[in-house]
PDB file of C-alpha atoms in Angstrom:
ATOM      1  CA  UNK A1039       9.770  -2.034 -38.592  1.00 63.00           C
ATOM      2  CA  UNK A1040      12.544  -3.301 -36.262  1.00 63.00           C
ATOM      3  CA  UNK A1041      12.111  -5.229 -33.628  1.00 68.00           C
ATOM      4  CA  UNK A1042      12.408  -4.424 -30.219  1.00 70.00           C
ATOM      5  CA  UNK A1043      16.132  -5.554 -28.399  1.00 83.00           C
ATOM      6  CA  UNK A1044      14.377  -4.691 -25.114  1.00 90.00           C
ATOM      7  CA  UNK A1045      15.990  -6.427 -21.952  1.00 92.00           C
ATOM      8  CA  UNK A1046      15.426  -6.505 -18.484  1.00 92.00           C
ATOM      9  CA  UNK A1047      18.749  -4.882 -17.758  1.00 93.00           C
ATOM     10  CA  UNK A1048      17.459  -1.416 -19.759  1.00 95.00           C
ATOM     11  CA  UNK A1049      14.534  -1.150 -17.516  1.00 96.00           C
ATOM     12  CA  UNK A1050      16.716  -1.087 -14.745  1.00 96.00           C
ATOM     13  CA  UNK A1051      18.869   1.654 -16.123  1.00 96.00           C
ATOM     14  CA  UNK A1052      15.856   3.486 -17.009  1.00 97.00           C
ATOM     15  CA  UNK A1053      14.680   3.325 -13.850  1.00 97.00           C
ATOM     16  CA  UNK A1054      17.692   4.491 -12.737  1.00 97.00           C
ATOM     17  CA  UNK A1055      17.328   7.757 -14.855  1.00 97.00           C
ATOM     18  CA  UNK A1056      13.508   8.521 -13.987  1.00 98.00           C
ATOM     19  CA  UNK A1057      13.245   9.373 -10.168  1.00 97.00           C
ATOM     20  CA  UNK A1058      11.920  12.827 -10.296  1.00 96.00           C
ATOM     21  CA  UNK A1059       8.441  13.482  -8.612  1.00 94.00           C
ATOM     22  CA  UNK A1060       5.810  14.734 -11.289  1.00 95.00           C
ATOM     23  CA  UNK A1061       6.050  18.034  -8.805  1.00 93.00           C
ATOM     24  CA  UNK A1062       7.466  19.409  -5.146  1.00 89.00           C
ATOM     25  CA  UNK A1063       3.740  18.597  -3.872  1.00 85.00           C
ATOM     26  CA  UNK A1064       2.255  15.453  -3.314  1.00 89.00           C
ATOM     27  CA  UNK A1065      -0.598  15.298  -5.593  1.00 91.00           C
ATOM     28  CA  UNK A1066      -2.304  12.303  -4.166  1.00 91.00           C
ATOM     29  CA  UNK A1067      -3.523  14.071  -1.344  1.00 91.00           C
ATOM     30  CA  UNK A1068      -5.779  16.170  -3.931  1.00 92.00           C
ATOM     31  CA  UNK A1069      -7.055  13.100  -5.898  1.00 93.00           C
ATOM     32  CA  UNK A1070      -7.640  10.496  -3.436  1.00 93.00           C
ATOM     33  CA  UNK A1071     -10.282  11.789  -1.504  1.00 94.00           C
ATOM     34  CA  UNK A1072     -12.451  11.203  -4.705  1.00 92.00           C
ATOM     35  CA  UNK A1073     -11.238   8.026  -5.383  1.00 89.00           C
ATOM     36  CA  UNK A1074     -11.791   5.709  -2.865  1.00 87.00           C
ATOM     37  CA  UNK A1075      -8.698   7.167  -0.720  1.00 89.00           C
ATOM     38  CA  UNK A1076      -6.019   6.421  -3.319  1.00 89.00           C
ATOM     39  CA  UNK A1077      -4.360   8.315  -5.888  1.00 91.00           C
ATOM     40  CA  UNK A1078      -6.234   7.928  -9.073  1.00 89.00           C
ATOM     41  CA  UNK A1079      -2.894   6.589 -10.363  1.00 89.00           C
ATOM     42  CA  UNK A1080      -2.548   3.673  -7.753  1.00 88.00           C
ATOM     43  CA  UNK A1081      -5.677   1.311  -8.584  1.00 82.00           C
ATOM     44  CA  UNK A1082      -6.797  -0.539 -11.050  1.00 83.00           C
ATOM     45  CA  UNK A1083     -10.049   0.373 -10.586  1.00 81.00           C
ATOM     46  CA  UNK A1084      -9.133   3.787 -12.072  1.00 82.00           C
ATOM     47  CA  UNK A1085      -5.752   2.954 -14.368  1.00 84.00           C
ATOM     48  CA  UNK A1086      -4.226  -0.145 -14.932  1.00 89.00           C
ATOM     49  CA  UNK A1087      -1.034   0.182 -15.917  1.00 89.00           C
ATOM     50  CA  UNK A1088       0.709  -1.911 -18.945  1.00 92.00           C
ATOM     51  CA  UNK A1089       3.932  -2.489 -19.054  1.00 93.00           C
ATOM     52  CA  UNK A1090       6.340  -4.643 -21.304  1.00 93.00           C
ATOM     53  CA  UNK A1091       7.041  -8.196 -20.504  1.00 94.00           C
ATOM     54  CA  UNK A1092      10.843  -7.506 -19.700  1.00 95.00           C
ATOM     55  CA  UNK A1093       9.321  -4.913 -17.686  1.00 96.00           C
ATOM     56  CA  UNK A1094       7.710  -7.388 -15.344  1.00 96.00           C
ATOM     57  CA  UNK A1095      10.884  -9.928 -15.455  1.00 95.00           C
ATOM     58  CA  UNK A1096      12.689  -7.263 -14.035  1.00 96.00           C
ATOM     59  CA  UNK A1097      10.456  -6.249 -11.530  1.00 96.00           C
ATOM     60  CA  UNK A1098       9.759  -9.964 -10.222  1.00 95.00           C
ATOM     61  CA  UNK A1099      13.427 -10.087  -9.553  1.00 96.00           C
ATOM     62  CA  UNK A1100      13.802  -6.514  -7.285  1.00 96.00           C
ATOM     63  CA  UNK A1101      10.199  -7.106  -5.372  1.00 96.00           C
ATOM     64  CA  UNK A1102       6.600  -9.535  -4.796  1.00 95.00           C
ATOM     65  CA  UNK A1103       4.486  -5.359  -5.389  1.00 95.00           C
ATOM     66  CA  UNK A1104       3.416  -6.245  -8.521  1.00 96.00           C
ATOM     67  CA  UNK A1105       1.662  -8.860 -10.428  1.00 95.00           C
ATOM     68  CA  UNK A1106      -0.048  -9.988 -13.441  1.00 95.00           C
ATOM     69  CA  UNK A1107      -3.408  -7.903 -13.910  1.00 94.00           C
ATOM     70  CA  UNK A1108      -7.064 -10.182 -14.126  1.00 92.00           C
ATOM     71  CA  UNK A1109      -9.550  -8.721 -15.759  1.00 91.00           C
ATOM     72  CA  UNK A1110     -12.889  -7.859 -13.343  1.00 91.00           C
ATOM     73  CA  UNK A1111     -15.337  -6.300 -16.262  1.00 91.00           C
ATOM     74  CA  UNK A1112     -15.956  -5.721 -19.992  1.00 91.00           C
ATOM     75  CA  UNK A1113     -13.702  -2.575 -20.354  1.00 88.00           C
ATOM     76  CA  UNK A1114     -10.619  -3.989 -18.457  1.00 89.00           C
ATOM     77  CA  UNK A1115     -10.927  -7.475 -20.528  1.00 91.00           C
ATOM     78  CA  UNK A1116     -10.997  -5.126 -23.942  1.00 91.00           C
ATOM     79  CA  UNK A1117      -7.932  -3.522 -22.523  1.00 89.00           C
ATOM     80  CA  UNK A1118      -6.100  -6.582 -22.071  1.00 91.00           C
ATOM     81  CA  UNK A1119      -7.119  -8.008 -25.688  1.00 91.00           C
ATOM     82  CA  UNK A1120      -5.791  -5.084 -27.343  1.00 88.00           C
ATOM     83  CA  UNK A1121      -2.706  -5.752 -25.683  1.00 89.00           C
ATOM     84  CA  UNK A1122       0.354  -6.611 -28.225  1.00 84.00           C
ATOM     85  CA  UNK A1123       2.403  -9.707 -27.773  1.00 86.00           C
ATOM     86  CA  UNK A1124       5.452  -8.021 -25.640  1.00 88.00           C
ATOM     87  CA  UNK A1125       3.262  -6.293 -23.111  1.00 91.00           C
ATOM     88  CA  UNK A1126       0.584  -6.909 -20.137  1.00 94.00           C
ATOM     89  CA  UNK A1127      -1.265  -5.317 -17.541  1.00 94.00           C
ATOM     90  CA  UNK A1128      -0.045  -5.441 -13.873  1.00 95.00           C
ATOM     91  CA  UNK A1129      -1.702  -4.839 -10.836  1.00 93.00           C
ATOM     92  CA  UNK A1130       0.078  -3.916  -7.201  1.00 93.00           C
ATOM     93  CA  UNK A1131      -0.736  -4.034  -4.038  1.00 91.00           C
ATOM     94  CA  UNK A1132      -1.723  -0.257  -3.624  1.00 87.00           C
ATOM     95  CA  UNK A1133      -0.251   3.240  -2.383  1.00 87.00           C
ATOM     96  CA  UNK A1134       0.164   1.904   1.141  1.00 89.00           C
ATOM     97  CA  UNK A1135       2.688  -0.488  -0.033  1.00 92.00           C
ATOM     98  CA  UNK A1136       4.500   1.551  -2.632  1.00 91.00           C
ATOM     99  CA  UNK A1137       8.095   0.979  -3.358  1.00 94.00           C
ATOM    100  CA  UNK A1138       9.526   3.913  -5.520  1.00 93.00           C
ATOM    101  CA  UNK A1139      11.984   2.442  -6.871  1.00 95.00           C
ATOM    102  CA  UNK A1140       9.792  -0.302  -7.954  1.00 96.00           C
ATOM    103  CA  UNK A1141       7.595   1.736 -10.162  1.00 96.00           C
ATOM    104  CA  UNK A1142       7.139   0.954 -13.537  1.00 96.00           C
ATOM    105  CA  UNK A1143       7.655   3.472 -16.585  1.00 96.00           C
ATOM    106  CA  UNK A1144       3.886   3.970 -16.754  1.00 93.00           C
ATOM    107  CA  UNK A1145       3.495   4.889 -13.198  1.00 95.00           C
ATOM    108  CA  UNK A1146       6.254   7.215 -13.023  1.00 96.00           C
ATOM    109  CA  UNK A1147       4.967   9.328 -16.154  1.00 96.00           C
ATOM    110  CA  UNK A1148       1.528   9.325 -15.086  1.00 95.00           C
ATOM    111  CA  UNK A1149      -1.047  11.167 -16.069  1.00 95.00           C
ATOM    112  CA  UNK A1150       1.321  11.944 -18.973  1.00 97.00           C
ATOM    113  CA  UNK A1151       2.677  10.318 -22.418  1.00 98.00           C
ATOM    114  CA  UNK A1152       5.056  11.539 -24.560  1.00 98.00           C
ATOM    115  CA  UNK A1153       3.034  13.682 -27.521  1.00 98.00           C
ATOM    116  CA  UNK A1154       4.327  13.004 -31.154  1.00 98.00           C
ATOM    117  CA  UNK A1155       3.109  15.782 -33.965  1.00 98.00           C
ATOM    118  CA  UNK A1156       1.691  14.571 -37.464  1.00 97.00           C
ATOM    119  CA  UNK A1157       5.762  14.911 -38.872  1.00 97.00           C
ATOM    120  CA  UNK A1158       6.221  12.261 -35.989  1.00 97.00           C
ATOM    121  CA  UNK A1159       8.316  15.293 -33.630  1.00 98.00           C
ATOM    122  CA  UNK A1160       8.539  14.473 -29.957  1.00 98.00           C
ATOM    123  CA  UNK A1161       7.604  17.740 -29.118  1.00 98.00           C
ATOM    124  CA  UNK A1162       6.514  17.132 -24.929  1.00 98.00           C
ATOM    125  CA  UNK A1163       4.368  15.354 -22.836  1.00 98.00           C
ATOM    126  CA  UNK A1164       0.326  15.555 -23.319  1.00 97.00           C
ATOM    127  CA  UNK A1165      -1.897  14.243 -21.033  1.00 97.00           C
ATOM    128  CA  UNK A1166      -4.547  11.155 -20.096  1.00 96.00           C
ATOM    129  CA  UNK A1167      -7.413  13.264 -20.833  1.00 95.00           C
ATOM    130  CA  UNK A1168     -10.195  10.364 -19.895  1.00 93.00           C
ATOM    131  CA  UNK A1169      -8.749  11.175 -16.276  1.00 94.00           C
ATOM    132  CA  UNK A1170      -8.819  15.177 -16.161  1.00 95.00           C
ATOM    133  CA  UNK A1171     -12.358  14.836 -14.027  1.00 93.00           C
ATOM    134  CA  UNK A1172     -10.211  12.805 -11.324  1.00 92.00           C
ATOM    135  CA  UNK A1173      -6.464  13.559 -11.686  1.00 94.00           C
ATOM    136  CA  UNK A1174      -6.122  17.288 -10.112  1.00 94.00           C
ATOM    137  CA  UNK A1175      -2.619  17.450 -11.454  1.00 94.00           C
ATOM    138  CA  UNK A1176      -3.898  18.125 -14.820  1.00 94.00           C
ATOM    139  CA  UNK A1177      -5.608  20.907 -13.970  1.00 94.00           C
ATOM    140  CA  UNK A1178      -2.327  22.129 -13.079  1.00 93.00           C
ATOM    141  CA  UNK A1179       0.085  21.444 -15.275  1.00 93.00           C
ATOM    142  CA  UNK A1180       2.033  24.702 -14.590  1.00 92.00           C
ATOM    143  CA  UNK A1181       3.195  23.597 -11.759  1.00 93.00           C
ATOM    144  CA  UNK A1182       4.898  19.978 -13.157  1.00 96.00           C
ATOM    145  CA  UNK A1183       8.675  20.263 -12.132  1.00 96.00           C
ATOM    146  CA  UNK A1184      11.418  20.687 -15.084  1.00 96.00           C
ATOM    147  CA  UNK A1185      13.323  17.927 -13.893  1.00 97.00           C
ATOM    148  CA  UNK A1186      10.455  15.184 -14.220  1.00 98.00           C
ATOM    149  CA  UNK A1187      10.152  16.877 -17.548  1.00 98.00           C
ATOM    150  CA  UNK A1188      13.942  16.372 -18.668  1.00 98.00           C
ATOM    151  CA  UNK A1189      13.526  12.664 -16.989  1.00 98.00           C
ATOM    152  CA  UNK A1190      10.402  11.626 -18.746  1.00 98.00           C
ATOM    153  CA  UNK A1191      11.660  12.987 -22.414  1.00 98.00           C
ATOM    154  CA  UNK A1192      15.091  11.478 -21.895  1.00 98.00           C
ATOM    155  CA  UNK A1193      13.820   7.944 -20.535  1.00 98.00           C
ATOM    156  CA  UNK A1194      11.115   7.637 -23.419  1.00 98.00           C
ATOM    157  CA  UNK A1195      14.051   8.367 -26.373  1.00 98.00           C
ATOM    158  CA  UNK A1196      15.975   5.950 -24.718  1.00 97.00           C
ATOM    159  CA  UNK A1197      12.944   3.535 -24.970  1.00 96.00           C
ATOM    160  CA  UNK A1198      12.265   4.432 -28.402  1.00 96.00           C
ATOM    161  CA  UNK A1199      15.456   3.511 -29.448  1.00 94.00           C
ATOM    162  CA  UNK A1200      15.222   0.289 -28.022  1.00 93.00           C
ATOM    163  CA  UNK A1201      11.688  -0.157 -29.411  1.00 93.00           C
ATOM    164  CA  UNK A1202      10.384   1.213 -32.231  1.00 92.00           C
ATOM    165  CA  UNK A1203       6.746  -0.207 -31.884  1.00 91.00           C
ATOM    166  CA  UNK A1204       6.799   1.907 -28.969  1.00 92.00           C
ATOM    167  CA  UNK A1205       6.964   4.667 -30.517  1.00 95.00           C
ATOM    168  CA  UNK A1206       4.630   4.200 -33.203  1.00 94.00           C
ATOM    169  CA  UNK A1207       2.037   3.522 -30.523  1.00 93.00           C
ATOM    170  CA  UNK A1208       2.512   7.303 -29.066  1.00 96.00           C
ATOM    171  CA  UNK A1209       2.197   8.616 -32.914  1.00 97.00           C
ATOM    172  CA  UNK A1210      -1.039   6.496 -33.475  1.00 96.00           C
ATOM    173  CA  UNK A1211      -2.262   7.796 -29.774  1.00 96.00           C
ATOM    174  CA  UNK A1212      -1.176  11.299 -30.309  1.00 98.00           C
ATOM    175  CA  UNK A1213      -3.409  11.503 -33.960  1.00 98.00           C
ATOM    176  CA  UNK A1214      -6.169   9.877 -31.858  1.00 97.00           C
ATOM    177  CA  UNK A1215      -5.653  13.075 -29.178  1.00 98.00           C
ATOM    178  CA  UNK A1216      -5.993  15.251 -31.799  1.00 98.00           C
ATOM    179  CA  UNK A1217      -9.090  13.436 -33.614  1.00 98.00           C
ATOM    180  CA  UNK A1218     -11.057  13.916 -29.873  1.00 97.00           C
ATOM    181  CA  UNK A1219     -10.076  16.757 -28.988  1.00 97.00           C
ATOM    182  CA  UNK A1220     -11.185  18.087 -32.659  1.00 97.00           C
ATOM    183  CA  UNK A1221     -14.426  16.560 -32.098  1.00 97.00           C
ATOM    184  CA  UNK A1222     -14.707  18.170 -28.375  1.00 96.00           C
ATOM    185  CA  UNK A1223     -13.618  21.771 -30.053  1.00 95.00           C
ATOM    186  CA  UNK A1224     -10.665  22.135 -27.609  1.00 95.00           C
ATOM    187  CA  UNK A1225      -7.035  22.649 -27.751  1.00 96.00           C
ATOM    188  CA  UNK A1226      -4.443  20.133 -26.399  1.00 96.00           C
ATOM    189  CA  UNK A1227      -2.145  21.215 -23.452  1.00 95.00           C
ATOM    190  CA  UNK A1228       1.068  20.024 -23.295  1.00 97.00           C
ATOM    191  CA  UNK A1229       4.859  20.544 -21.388  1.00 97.00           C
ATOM    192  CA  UNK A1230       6.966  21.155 -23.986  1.00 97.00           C
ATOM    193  CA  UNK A1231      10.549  19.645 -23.880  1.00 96.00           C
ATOM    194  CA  UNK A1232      11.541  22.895 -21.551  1.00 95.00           C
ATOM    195  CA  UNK A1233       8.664  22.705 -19.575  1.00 95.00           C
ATOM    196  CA  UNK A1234       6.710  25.560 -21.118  1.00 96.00           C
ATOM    197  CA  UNK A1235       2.788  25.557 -21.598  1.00 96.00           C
ATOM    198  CA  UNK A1236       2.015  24.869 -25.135  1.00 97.00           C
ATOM    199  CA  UNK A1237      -0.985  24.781 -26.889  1.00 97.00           C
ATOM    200  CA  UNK A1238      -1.956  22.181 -29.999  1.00 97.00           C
ATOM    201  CA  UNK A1239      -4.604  23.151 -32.537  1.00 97.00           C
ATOM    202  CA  UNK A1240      -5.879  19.895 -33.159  1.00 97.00           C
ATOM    203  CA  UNK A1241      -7.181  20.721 -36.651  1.00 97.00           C
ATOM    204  CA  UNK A1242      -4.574  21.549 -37.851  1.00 97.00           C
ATOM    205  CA  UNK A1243      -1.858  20.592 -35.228  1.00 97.00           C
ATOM    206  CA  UNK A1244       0.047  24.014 -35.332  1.00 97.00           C
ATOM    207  CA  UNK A1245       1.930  24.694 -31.573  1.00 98.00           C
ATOM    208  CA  UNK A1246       1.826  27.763 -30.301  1.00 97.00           C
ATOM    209  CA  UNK A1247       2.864  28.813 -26.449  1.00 96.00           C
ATOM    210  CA  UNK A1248       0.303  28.633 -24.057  1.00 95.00           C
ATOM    211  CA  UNK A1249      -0.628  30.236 -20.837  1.00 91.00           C
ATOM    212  CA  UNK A1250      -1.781  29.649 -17.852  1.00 85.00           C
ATOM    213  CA  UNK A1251      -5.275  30.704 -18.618  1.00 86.00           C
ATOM    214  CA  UNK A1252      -5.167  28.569 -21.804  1.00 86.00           C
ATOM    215  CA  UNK A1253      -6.369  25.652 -19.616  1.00 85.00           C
ATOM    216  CA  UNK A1254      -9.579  25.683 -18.049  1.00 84.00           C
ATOM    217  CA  UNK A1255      -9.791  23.562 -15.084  1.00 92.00           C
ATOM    218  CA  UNK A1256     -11.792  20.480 -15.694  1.00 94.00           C
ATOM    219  CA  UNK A1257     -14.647  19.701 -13.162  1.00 95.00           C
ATOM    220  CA  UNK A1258     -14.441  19.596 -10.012  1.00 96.00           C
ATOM    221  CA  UNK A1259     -11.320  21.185  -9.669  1.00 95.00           C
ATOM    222  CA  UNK A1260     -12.618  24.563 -11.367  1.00 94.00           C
ATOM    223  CA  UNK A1261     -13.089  26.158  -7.307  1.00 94.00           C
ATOM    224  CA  UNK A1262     -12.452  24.653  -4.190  1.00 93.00           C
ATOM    225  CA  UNK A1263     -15.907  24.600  -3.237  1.00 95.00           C
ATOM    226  CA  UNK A1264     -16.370  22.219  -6.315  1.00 96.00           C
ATOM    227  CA  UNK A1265     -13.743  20.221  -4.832  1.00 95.00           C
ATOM    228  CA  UNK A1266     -14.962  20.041  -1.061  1.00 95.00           C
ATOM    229  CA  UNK A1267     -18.623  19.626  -2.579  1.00 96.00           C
ATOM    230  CA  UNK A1268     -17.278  16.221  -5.074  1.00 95.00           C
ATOM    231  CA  UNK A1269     -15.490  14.920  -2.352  1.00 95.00           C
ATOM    232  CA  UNK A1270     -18.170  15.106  -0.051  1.00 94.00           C
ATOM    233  CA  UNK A1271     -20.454  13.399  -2.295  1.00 95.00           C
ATOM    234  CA  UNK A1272     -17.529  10.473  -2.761  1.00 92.00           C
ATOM    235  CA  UNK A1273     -17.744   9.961   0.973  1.00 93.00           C
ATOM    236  CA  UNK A1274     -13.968  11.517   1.187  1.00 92.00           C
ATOM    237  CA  UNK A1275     -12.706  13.769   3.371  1.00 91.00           C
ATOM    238  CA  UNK A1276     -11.027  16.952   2.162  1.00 91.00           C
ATOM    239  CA  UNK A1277      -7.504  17.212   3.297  1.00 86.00           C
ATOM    240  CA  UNK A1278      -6.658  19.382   6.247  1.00 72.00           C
ATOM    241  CA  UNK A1279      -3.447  21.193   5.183  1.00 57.00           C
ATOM    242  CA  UNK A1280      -3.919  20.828   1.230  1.00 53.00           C
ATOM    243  CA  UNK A1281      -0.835  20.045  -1.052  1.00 55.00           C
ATOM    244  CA  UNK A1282       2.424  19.048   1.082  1.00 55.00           C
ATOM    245  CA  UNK A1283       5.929  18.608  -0.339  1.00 50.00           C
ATOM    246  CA  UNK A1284       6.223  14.804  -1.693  1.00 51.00           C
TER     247      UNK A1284
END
């Protein structure tokens, strides 16, 4: 496989090309009152995002947000193990401090990652499942804006090109998607490359279009007195106006 000519100065330019909001709505507000007040998104006690080493050179150079990532318990040291040579896990300073423009690729695709099928087809973006019982956004996917769509295909092509291990990783994790969600009996959502709701048998891996009522809300955002009743028990409080424009 060829190596990757990643450099600092691509990042940059892929930043460049990846500023759409996941949606119109600021999603946060719907998360963080389960999560210790942030967005499930925005602390490494939840996700801790990886990013490649020219990633971080980049960064260091545009802002002091982020930083390298320290391990605090078994699962975060395995995460950091299984790291390969040319990434690392960062941490930053939290929500409150957020730069946009000094996201990193991982944070500004979150909670999604580009979904390859078994002949290797970048076909749209799946999501994070292990977060669908604390990210409300993928309980409602429908309403993910085109343009963050367009932005997070175009931005991880680009990537690919540049790195080819890259992409490999999202066909090994896609096949792993598929090999869970077999075992769990349930289809795959995805955003296809339009936006659309698909649907991925994961037996087989056929795509078919999907519907709204394709995807069942995962717990606790399946009613709102789920919600208020979860966030009440995480010592949150329930926002007063619900979703606002980001």
């Amino acid at each position: 496989m060829a190596k990757a000519t990643l450099k600092a100065a691509d990042f940059a330019s892929l930043y460049d090309g990846f500023t759409a909001p996941v949606s119109r709505f600021d999603c946060g507000r719907k998360c963080a009152p389960l999560n210790g007040g942030e967005p499930v998104c925005c602390s490494t006690q939840n996700a801790v995002p990886v990013v490649h080493k020219v990633e971080f050179d980049l960064l260091r150079t545009r802002t002091d947000l982020w930083s390298k990532f320290k391990p605090y318990d078994y699962a975060t040291r395995q995460i950091v193990d299984e790291l390969t040579s040319d990434c690392m896990a960062v941490h930053c300073k939290g929500a409150r401090f957020c730069e946009r423009d000094n996201r990193t690729i991982a944070c500004r695709g979150f909670p999604f990652y580009p979904y390859m099928t078994r002949e290797k087809q970048f076909v749209g973006l799946g999501t994070y499942w292990v977060f669908e019982d604390r990210c409300w956004m993928m309980s409602n996917i429908e309403i993910v804006d085109r343009a963050f769509v367009e932005e997070f295909i175009a931005t991880y092509e680009a990537l690919f090109i540049k790195d080819p291990t890259e992409f490999k990783t999202y066909v090994d994790f896609s096949a792993s998607a598929r090999r869970v969600f077999s075992r769990w009996k349930r289809e795959i959502a995805l955003l296809g490359r339009r936006g659309e709701l698909l649907v991925v048998d994961p037996s087989t891996g056929a795509i078919r279009p999907g519907r709204k009522k394709d995807f069942p809300k995962a717990k606790p955002f399946t009613s709102e007195k789920e919600y208020r009743a979860a966030v009440k028990e995480a010592g949150g409080e329930v926002p007063e106006h619900g979703l606002r424009p980001v």
